[in-house]
Structure formats: C-alpha cells, structure tokens
GROMACS .gro file of C-alpha atoms in nm:
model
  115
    1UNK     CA    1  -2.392  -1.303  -0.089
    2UNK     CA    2  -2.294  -1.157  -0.424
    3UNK     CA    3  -1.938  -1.302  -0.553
    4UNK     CA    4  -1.672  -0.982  -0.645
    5UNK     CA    5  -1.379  -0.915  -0.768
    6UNK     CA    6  -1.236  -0.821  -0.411
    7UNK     CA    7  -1.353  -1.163  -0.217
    8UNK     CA    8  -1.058  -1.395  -0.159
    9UNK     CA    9  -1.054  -1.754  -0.387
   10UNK     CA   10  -1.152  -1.929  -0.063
   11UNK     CA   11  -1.446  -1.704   0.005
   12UNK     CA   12  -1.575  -1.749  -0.347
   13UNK     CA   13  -1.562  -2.087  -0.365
   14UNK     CA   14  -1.793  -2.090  -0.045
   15UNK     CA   15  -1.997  -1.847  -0.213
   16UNK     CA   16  -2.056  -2.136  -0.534
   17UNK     CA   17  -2.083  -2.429  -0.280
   18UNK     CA   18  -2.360  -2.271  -0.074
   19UNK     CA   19  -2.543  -2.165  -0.404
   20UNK     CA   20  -2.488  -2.552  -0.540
   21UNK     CA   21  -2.623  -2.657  -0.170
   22UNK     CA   22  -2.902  -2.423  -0.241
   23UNK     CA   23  -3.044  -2.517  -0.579
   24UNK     CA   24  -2.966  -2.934  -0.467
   25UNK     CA   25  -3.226  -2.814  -0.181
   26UNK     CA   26  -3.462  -2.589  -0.395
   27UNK     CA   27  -3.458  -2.958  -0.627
   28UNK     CA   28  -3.503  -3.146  -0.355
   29UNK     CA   29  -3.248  -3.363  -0.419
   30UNK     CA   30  -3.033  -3.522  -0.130
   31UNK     CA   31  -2.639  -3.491  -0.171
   32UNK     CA   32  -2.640  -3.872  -0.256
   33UNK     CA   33  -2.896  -3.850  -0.513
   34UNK     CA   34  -2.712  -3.552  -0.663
   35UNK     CA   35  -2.386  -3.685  -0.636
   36UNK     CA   36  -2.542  -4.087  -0.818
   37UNK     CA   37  -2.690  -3.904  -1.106
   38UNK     CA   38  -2.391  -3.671  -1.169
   39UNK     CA   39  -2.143  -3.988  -1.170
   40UNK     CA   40  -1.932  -3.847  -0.865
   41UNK     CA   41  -1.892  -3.982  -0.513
   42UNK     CA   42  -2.106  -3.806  -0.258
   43UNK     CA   43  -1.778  -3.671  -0.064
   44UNK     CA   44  -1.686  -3.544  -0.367
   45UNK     CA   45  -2.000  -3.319  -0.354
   46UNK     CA   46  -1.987  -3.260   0.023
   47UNK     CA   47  -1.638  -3.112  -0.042
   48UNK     CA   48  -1.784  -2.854  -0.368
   49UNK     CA   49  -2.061  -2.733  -0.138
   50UNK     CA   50  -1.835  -2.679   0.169
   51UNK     CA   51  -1.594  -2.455  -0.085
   52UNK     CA   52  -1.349  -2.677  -0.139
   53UNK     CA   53  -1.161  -2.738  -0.487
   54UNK     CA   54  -1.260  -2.934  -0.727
   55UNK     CA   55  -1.209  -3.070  -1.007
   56UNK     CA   56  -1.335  -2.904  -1.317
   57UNK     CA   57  -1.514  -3.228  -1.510
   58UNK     CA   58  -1.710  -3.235  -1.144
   59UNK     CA   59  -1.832  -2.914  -1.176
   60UNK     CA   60  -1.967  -2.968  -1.484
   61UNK     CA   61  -2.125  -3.261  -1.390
   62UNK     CA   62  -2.312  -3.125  -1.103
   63UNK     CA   63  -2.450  -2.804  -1.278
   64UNK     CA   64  -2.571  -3.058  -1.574
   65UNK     CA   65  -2.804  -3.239  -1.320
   66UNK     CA   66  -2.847  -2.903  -1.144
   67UNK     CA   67  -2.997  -2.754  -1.467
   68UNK     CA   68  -2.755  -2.519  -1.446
   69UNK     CA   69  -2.521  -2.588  -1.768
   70UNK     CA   70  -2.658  -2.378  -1.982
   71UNK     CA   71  -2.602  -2.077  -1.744
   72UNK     CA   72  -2.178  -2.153  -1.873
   73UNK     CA   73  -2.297  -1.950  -2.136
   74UNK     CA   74  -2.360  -1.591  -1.937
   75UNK     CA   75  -2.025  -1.683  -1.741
   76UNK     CA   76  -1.784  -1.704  -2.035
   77UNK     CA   77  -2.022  -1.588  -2.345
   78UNK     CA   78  -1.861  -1.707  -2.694
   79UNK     CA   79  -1.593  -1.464  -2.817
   80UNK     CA   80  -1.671  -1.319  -3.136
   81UNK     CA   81  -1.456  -1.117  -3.383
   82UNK     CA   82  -1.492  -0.760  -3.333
   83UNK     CA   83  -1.578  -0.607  -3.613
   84UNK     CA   84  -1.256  -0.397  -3.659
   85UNK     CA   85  -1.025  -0.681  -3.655
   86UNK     CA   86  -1.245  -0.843  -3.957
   87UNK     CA   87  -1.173  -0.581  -4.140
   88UNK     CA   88  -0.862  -0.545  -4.090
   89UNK     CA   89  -0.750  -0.881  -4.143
   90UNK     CA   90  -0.942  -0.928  -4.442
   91UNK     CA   91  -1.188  -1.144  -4.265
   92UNK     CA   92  -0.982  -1.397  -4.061
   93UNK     CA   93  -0.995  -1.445  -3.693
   94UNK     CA   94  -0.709  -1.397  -3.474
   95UNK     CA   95  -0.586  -1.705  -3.354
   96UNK     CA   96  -0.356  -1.595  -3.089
   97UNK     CA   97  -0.263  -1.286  -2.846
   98UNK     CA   98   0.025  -1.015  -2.942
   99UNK     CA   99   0.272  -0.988  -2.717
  100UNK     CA  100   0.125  -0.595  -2.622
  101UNK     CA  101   0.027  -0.476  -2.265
  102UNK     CA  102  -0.294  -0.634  -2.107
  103UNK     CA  103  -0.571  -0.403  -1.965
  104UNK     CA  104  -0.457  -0.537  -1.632
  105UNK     CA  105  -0.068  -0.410  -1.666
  106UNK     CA  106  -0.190  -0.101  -1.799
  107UNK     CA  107  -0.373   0.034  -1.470
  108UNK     CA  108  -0.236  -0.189  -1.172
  109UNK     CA  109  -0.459  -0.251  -0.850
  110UNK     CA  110  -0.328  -0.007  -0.579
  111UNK     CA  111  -0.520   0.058  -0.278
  112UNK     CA  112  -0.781   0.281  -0.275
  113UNK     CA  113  -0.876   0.104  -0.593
  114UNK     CA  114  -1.199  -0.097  -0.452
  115UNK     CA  115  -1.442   0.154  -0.570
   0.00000   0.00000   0.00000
C-alpha cells in the first residue's frame, strides 16, 4: 500500500509497521531477535509493527538493524542554501524562518482538492 498525503496518521503508521514486519521477515529475523539487537523490548516492537506510536530513538533503532538508516536520507534529504539566498545574503545561511505566509496558508485544502 503506498503511504499519501490523504491516509489518516493511524493508517500510516500501519502502513510503516507492516513494511518494518516485512523487511524483519525478508531478514529473517524473529521480533525477539530484532527487538535484542536494536536494544528495545520485544513489545516495544510488536506495538511499531501493529501501527502503534512510538517513540522516535526506537525507530531509529530498528531501521539501524533493519539496514534501513541510511534510507533517513531520501525521507528528509539535507537542506541546502538555495542559491538565491547566498547571494543575497552575501553568503550566509539563514538561520531561521520570516514570519511570511507558508505554502500551506497560501492555498488551503478544500474539498475537491485530492487530485
């Protein structure tokens, strides 16, 4: 099942537990093995891969025995400058947001908008 923008925070996070459940499997690891080597308690694990919260220091965890930490890196890539805003600020970074309108308070979600 692919995980989008429209699926409710409950049915994502059983979307992620059955993929962790899947690669565990695809290792063949067992839940307690998994859950020994990433230094959490196997109910702990049982709850991630039944879509239950978590919390974040687990995840990590997990997707470091899983193989899967490097794959952080396609979720939230490392922000760069753009090169605009170098050149505009002489060649600093900005360090924090303005107080402006977000892309997301520019065009609110109404329905009809799923498309």
């Amino acid at each position: 099942m692919e995980i989008t923008k429209l699926m409710s925070d409950e049915a994502v996070l059983k979307a992620f537990g059955d993929r962790l459940a899947a690669r565990r499997i695809d290792l063949q690891m067992t839940q307690a093995r998994l859950a020994e080597q990433a230094g959490i308690a196997k109910r702990t694990l049982e709850r991630m891969e039944a879509g239950q919260s978590s919390q974040l220091t687990n995840l990590i965890r997990v997707l470091r025995v899983l193989e899967l930490l490097p794959e952080l890196n396609v979720l939230l890539p490392e922000a760069g400058p753009r090169p605009l805003d170098l050149l505009e600020r002489g060649g600093r970074r900005r360090q924090r947001a303005s107080r402006g309108k977000s892309a997301v308070e520019d065009h609110p979600w109404e329905w009809g908008d799923e498309s």
